[in-house]
PDB file of C-alpha atoms in Angstrom:
ATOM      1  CA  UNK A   1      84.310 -60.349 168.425  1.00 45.00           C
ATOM      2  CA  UNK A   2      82.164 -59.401 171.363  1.00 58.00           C
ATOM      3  CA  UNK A   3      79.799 -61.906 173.217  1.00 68.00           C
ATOM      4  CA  UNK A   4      76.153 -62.044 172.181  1.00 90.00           C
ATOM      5  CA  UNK A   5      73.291 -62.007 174.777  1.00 96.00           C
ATOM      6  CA  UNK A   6      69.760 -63.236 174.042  1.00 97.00           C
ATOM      7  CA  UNK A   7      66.797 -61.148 176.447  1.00 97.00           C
ATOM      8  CA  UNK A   8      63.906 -63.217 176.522  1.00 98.00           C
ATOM      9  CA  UNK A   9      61.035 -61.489 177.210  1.00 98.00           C
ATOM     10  CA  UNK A  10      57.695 -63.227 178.772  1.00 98.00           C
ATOM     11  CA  UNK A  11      54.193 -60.611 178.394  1.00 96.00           C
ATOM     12  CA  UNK A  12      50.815 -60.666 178.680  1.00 90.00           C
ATOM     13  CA  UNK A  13      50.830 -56.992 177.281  1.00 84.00           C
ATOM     14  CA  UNK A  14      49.659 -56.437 173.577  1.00 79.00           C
ATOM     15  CA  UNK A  15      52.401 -55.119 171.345  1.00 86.00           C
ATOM     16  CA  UNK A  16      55.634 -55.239 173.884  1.00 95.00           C
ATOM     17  CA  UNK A  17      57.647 -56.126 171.511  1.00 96.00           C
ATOM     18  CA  UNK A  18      57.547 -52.577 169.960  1.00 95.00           C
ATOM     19  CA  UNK A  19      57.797 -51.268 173.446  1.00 96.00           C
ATOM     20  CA  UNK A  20      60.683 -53.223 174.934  1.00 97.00           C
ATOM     21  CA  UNK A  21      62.465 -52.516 171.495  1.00 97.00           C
ATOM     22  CA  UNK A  22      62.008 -49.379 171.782  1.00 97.00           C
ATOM     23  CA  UNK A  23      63.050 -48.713 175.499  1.00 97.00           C
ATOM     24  CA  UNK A  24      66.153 -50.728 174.072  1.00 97.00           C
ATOM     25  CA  UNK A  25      67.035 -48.192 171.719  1.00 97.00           C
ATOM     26  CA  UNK A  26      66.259 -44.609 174.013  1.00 97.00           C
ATOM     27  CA  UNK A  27      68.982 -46.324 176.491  1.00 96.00           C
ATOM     28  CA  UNK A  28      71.600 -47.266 173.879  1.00 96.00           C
ATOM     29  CA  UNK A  29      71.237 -51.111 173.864  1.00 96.00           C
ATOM     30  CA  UNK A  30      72.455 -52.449 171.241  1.00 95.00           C
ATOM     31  CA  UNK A  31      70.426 -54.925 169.958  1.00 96.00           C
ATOM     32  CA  UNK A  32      69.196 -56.844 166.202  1.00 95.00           C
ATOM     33  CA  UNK A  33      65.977 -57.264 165.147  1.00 95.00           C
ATOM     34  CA  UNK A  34      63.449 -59.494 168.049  1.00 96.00           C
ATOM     35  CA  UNK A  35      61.771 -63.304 166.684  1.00 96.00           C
ATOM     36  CA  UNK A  36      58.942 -63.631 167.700  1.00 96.00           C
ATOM     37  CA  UNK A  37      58.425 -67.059 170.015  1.00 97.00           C
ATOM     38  CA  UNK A  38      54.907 -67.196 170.588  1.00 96.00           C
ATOM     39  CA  UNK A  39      51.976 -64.356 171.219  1.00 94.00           C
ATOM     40  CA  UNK A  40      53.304 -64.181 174.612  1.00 96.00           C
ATOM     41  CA  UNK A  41      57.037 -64.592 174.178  1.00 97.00           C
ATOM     42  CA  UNK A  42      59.804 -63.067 171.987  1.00 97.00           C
ATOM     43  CA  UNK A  43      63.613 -62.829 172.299  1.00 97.00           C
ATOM     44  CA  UNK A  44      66.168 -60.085 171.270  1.00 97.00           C
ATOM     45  CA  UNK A  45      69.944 -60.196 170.604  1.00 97.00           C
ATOM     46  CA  UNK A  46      71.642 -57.625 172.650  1.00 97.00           C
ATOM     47  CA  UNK A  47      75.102 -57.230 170.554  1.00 92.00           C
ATOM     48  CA  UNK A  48      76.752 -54.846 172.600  1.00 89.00           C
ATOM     49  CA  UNK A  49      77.401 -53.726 176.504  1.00 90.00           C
ATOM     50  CA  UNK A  50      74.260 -53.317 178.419  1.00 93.00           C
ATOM     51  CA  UNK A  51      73.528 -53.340 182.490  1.00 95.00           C
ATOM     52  CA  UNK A  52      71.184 -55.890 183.434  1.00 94.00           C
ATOM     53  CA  UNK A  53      69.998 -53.366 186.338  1.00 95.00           C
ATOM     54  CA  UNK A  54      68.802 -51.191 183.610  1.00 97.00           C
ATOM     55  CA  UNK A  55      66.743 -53.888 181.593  1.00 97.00           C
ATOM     56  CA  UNK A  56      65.093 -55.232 184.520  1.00 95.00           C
ATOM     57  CA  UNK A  57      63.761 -51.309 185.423  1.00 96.00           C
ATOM     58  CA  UNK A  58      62.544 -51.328 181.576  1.00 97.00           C
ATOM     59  CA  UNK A  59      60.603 -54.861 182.292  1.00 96.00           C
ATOM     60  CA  UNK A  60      59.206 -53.849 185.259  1.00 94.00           C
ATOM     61  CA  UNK A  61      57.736 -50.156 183.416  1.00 95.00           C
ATOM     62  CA  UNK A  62      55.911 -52.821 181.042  1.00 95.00           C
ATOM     63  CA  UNK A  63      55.046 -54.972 183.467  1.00 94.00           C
ATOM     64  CA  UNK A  64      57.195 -58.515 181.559  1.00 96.00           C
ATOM     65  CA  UNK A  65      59.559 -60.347 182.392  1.00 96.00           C
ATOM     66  CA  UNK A  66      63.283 -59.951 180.550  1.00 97.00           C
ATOM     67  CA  UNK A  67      65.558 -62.595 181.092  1.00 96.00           C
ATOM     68  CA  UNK A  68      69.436 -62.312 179.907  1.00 97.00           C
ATOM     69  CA  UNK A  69      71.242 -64.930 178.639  1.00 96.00           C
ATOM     70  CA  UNK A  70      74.703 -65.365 177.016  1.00 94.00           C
ATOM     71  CA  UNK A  71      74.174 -67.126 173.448  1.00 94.00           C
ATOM     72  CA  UNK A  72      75.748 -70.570 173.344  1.00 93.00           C
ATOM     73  CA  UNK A  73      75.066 -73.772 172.168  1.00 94.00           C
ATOM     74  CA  UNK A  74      74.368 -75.005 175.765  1.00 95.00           C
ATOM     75  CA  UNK A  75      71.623 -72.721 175.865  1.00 95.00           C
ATOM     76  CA  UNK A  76      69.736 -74.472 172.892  1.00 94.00           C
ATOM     77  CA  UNK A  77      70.921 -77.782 173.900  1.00 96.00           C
ATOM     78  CA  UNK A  78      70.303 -78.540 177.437  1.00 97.00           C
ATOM     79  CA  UNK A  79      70.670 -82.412 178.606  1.00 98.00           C
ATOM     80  CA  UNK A  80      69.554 -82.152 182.267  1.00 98.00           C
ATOM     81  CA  UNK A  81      66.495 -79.784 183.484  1.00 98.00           C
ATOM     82  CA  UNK A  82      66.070 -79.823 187.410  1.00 98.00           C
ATOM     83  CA  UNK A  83      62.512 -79.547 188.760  1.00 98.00           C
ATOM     84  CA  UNK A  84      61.613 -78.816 192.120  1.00 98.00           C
ATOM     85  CA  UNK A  85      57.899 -79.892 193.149  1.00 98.00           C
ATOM     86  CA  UNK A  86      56.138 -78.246 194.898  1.00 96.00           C
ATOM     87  CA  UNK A  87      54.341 -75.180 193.802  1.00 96.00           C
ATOM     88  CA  UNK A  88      56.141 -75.927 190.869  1.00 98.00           C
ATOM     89  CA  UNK A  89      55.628 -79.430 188.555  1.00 98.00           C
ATOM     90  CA  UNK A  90      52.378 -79.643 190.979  1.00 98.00           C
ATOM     91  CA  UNK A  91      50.448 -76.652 192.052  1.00 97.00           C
ATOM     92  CA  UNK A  92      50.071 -77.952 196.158  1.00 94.00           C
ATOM     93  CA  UNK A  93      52.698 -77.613 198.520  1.00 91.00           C
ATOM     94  CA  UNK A  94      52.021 -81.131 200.227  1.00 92.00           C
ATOM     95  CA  UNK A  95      53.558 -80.845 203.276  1.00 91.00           C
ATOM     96  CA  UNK A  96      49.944 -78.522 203.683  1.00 90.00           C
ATOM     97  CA  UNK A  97      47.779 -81.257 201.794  1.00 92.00           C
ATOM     98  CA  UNK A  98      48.687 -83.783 204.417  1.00 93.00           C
ATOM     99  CA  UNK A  99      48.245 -81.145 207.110  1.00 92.00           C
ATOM    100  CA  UNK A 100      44.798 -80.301 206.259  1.00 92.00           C
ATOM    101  CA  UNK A 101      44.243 -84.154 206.988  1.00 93.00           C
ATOM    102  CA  UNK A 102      45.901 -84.064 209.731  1.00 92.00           C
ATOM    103  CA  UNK A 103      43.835 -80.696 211.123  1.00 94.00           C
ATOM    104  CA  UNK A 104      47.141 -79.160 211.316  1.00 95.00           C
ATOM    105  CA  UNK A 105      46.520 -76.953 208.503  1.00 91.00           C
ATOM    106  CA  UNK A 106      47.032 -72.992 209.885  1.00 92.00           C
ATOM    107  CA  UNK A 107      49.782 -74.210 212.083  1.00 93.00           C
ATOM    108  CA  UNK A 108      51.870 -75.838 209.359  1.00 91.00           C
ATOM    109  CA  UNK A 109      50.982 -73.372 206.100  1.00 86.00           C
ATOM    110  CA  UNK A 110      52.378 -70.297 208.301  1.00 90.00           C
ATOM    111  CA  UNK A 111      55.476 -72.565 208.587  1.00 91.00           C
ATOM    112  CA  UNK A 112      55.714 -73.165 204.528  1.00 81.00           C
ATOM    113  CA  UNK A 113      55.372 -70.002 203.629  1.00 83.00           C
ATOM    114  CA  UNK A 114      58.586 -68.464 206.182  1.00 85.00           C
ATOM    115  CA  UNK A 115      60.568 -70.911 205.037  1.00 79.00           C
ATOM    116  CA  UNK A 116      59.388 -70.609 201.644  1.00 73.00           C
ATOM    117  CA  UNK A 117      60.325 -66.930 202.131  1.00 78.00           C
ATOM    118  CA  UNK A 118      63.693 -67.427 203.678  1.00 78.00           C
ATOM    119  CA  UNK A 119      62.551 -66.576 206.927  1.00 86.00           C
ATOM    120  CA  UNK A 120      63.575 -69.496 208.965  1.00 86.00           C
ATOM    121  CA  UNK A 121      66.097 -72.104 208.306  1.00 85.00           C
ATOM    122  CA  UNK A 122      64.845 -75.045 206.169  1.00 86.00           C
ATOM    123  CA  UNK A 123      65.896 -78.227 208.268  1.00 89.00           C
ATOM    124  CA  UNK A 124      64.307 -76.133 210.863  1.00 90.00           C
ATOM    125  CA  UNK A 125      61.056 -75.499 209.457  1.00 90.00           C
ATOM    126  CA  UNK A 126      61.023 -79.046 208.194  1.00 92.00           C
ATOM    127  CA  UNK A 127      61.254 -80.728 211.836  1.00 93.00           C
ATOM    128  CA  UNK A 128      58.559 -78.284 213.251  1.00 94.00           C
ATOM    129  CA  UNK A 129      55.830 -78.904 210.154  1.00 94.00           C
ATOM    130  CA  UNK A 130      56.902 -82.776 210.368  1.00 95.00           C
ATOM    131  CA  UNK A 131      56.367 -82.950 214.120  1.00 96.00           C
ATOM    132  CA  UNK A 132      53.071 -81.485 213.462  1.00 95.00           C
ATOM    133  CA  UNK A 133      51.991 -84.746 211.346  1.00 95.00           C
ATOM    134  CA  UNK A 134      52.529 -87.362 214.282  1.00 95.00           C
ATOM    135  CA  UNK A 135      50.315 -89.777 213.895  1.00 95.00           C
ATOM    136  CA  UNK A 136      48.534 -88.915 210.629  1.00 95.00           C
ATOM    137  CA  UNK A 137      47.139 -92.291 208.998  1.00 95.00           C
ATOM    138  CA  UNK A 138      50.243 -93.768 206.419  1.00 94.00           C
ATOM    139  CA  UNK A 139      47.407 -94.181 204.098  1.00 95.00           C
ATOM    140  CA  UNK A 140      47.330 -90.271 203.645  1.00 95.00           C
ATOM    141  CA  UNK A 141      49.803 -90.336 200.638  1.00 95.00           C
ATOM    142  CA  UNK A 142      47.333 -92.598 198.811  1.00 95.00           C
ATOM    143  CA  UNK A 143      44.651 -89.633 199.166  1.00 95.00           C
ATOM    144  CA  UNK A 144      46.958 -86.896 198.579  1.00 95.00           C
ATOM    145  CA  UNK A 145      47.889 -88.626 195.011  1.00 95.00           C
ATOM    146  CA  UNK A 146      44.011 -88.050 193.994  1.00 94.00           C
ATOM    147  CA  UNK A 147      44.679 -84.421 195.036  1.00 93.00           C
ATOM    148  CA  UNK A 148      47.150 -83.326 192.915  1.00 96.00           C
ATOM    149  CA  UNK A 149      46.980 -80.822 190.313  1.00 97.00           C
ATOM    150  CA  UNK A 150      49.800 -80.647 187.833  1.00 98.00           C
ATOM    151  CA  UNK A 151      50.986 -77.331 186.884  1.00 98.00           C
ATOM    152  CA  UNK A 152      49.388 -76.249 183.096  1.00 98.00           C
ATOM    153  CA  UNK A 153      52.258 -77.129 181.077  1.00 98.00           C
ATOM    154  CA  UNK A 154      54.239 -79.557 182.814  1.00 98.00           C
ATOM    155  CA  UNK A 155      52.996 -82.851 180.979  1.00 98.00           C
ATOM    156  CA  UNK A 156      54.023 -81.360 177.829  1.00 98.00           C
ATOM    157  CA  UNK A 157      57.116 -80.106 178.625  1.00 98.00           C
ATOM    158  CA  UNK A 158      58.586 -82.620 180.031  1.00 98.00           C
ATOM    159  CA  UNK A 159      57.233 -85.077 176.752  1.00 98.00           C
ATOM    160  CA  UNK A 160      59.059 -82.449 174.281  1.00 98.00           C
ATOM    161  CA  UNK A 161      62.042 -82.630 176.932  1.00 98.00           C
ATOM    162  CA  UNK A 162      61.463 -86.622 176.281  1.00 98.00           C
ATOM    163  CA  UNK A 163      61.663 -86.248 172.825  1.00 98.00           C
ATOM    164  CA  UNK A 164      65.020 -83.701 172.859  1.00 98.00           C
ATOM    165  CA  UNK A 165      66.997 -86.403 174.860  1.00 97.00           C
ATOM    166  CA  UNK A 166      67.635 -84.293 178.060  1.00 98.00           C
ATOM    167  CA  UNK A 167      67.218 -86.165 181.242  1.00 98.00           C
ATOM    168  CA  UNK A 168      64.933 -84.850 183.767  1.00 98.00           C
ATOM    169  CA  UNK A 169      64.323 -84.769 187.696  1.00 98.00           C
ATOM    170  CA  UNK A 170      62.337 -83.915 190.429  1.00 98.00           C
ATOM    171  CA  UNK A 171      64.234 -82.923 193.417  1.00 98.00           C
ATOM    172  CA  UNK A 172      61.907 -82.148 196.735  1.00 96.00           C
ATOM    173  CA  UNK A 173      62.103 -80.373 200.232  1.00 92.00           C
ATOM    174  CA  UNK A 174      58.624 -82.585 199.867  1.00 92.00           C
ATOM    175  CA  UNK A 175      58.437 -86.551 200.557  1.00 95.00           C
ATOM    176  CA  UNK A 176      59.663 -89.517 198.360  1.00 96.00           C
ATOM    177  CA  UNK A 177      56.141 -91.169 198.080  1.00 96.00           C
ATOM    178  CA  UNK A 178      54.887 -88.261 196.093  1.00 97.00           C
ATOM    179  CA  UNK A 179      58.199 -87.291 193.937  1.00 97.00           C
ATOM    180  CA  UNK A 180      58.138 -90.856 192.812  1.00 98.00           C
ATOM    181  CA  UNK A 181      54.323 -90.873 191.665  1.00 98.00           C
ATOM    182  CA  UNK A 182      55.146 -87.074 190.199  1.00 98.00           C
ATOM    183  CA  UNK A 183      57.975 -88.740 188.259  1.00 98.00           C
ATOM    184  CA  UNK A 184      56.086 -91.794 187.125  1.00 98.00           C
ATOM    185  CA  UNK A 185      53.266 -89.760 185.448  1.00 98.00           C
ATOM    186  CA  UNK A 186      55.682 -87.136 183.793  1.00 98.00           C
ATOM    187  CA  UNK A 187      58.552 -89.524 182.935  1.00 98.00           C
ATOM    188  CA  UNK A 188      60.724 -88.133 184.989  1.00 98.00           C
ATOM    189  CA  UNK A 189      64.464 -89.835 184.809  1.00 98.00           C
ATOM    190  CA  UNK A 190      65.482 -89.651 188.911  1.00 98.00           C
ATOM    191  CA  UNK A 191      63.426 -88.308 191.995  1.00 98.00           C
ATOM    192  CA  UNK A 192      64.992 -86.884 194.979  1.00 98.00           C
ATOM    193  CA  UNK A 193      62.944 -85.770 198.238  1.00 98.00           C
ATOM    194  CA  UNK A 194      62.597 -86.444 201.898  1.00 97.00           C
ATOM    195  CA  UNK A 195      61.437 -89.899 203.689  1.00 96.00           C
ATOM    196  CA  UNK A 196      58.705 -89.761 206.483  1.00 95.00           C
ATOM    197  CA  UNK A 197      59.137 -92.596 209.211  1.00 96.00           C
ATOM    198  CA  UNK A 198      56.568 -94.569 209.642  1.00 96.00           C
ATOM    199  CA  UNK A 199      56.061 -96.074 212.679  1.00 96.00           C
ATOM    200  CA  UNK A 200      56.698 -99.880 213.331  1.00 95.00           C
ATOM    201  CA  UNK A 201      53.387-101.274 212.504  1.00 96.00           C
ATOM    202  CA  UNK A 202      52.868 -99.224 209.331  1.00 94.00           C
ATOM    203  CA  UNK A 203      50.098 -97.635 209.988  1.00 95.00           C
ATOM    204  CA  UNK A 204      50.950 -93.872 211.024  1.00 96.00           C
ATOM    205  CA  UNK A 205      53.227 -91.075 210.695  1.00 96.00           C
ATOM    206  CA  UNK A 206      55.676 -90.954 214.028  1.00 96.00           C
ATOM    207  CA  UNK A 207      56.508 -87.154 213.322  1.00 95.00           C
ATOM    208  CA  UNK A 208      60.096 -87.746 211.931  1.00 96.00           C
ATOM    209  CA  UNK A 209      61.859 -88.193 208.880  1.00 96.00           C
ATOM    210  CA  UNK A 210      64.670 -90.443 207.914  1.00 95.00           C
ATOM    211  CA  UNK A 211      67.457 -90.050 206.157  1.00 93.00           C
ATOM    212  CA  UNK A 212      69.511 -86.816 204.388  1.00 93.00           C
ATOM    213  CA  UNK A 213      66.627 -83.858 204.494  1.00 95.00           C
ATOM    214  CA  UNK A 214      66.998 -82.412 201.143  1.00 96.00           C
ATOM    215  CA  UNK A 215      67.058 -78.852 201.901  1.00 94.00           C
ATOM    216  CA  UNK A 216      68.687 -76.293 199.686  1.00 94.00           C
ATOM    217  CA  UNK A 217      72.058 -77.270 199.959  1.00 96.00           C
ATOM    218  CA  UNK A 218      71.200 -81.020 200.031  1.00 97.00           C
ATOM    219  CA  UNK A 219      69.113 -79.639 196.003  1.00 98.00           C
ATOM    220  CA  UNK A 220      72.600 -77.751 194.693  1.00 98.00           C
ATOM    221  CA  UNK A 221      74.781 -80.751 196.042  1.00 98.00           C
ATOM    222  CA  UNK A 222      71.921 -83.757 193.701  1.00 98.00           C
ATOM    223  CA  UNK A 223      72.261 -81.245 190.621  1.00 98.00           C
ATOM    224  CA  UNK A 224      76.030 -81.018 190.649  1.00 98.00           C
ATOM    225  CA  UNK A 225      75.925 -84.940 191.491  1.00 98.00           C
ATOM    226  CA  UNK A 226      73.447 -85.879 188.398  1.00 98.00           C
ATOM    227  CA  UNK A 227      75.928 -83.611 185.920  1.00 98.00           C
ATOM    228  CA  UNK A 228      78.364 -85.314 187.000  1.00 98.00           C
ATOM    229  CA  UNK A 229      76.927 -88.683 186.010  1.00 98.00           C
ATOM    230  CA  UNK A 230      76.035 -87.868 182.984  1.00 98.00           C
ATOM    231  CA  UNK A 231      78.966 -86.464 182.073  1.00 98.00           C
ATOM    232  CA  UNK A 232      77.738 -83.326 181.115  1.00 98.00           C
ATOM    233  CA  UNK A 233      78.909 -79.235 182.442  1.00 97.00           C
ATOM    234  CA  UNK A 234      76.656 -77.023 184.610  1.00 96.00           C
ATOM    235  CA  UNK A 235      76.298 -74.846 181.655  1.00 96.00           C
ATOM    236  CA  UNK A 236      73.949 -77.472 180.021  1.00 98.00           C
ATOM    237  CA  UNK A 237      71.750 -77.855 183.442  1.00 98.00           C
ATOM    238  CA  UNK A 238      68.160 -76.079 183.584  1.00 98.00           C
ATOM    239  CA  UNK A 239      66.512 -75.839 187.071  1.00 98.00           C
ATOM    240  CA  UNK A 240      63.071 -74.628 188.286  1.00 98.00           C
ATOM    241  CA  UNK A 241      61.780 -73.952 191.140  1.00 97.00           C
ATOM    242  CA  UNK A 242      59.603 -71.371 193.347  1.00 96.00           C
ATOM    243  CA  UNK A 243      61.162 -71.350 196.620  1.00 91.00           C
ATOM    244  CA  UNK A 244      64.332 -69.860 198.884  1.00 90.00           C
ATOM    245  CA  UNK A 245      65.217 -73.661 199.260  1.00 91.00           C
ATOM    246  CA  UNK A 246      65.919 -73.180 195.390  1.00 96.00           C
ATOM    247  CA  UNK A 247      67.808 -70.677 194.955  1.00 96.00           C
ATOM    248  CA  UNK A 248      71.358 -72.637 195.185  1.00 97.00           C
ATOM    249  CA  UNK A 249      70.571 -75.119 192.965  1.00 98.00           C
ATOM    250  CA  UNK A 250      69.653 -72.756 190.134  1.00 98.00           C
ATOM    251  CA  UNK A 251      73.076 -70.959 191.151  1.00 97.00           C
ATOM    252  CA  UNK A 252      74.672 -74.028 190.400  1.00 97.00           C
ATOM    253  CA  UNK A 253      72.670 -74.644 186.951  1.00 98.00           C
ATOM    254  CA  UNK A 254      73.701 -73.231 183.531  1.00 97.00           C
ATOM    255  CA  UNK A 255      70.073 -71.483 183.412  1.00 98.00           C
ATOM    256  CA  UNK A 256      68.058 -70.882 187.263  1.00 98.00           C
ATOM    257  CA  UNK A 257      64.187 -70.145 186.133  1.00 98.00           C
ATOM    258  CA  UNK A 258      61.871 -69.075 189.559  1.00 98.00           C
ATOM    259  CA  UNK A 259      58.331 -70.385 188.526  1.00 98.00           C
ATOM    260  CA  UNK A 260      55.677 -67.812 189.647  1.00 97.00           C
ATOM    261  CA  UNK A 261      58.263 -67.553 192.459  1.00 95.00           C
ATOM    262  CA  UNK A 262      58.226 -65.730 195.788  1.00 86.00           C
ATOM    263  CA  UNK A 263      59.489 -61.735 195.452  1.00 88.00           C
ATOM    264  CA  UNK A 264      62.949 -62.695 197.221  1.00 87.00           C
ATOM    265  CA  UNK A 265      63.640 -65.948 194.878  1.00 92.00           C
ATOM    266  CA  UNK A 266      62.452 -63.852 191.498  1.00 93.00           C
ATOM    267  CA  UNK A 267      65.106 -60.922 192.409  1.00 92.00           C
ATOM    268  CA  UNK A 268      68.268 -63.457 192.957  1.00 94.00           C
ATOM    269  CA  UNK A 269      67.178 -66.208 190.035  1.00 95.00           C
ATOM    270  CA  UNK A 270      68.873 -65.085 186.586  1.00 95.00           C
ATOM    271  CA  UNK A 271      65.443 -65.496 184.615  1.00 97.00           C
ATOM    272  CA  UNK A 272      61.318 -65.320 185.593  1.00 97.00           C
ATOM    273  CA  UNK A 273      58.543 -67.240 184.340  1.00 98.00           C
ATOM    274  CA  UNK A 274      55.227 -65.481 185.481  1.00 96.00           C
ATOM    275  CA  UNK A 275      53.040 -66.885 182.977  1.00 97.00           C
ATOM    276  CA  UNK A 276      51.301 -69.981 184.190  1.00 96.00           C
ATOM    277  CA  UNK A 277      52.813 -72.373 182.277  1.00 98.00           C
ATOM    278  CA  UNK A 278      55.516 -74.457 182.045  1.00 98.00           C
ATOM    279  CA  UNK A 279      56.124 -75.194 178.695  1.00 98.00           C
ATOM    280  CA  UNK A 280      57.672 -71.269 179.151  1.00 98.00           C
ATOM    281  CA  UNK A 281      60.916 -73.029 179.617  1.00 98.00           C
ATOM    282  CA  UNK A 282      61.054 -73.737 176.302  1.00 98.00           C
ATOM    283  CA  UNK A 283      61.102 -70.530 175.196  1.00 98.00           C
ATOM    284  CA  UNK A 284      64.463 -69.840 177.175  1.00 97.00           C
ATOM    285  CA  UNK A 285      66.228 -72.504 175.111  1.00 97.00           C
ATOM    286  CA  UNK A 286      65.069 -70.334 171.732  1.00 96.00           C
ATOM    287  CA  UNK A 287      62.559 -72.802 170.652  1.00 98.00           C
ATOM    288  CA  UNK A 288      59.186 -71.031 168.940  1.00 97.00           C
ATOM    289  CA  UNK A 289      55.592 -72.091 169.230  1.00 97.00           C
ATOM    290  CA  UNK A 290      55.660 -73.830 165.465  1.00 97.00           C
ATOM    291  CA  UNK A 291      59.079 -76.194 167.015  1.00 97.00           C
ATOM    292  CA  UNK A 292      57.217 -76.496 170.006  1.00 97.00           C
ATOM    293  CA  UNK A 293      54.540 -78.135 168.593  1.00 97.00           C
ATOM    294  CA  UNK A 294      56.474 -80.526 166.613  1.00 97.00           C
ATOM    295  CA  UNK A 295      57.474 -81.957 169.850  1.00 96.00           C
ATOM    296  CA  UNK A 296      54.152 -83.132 170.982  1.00 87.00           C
TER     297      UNK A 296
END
């Protein structure tokens, strides 16, 4: 018996599933009929051989996003999903929120987005935009919290998470103070991220961090540790994120999704969300919009 894939495809085109089923058939994929997920999402079984290379030129012709999956129980029954931060459960990169504060802005955005891009090394990157805050008020995480905009979609994915049992976590190239109030108001399970010194009498940034920098390795190394807790195999591990910095720990995950990613990070992560929410992910573990909103 050969291996069933699922393609789930992401649009904001009217009538793609037609299209995409269509395109499916002219190239000889073999595939059953599509269900339909939500206006804006369906999925098709793909029953026979097909190259990936192929489907991704067809998604790209109708301008969605087709992601490939092999059909298992672990994909409907994740029971850890991954989050990176930045840019992803929150729509600021902070490092830049704190650097507009600081009057650091230009200098440290054109930083973020290299290393965002793969460009330069993260540790690297990390220690230059850090040195850059020296002697920013320690007060400034208080007035970053009142800046933060949560991504559409994250509060109520991670309450139908809640309600499916699978644990959840924020691990950050960002700092601690903010992954912890980011995974107090979604109910996150753990949050991982980097620590800023603060200097002796508590009142400023000295420039530094302490502790392991949680760079992309230091992301893969916190997924693989967290399975392993729980007990559970990579293949039931979901992680999101938009960056280069995430690109090995959604290699190490069951399932890597790139949020409304950067070009390099969409073309290496095995699915897309380009839509701007997050309760997408749902969608990749088969659930519809009617299951979906028996979860709220």
């Amino acid at each position: 018996m050969s291996t069933t894939f699922v393609a789930t495809v992401l649009t904001h085109t009217p009538n793609a599933t037609s299209k995409i089923t269509t395109e499916f058939t002219l190239h000889n994929i073999e595939h059953s009929t599509p269900k339909i997920l939500s206006p804006h999402a369906f999925e098709i079984p793909i029953t026979g051989d097909f190259d990936n290379t192929l489907i991704q030129i067809i998604a790209k012709k109708h301008s969605v996003d087709i992601s490939v999956q092999k059909e298992s129980i672990f994909r409907k029954y994740p029971r850890l999903v991954v989050f990176d931060m930045d840019s992803t459960l929150i729509q600021q990169e902070v490092i830049d929120e704190i650097a507009n504060i600081a009057g650091v802005v230009d200098q440290v955005s054109k930083i973020t987005e290299s290393a965002m891009n793969g460009e330069i090394d993260f540790k690297e990157s990390l220690k230059r935009r850090v040195g850059l805050l020296k002697g920013t008020p320690s007060t400034v995480f208080e007035t970053i919290k009142q800046r933060i905009t949560f991504t559409p979609g994250a509060k109520e994915l991670c309450n139908a998470l809640k309600v499916l049992g699978v644990k959840m976590a924020v691990v950050s190239g960002g700092f601690m103070p903010l992954a912890l109030y980011v995974k107090a108001h979604l109910g996150l399970d753990y949050a991982f991220a980097n620590q800023l010194e603060i200097s002796e009498d508590g009142k400023e940034l000295t420039g530094h961090t302490t502790g392991p920098v949680v760079d992309g390795v230091r992301k893969a190394e916190l997924l693989t540790v967290m399975a392993q807790s729980l007990g559970i195999r990579k293949e039931q591990v979901i992680a999101v994120g938009d960056g280069a910095n995430d690109l090995l720990m959604m290699a190490e995950a069951g399932l890597g999704i790139a949020f409304r990613a950067k070009p390099k990070v969409q073309a290496q992560a095995q699915a897309r969300i380009n839509l701007e929410s997050l309760i997408n992910v749902l969608h990749f573990m088969g659930l519809d919009a009617t299951e979906i909103a028996q979860l709220s």
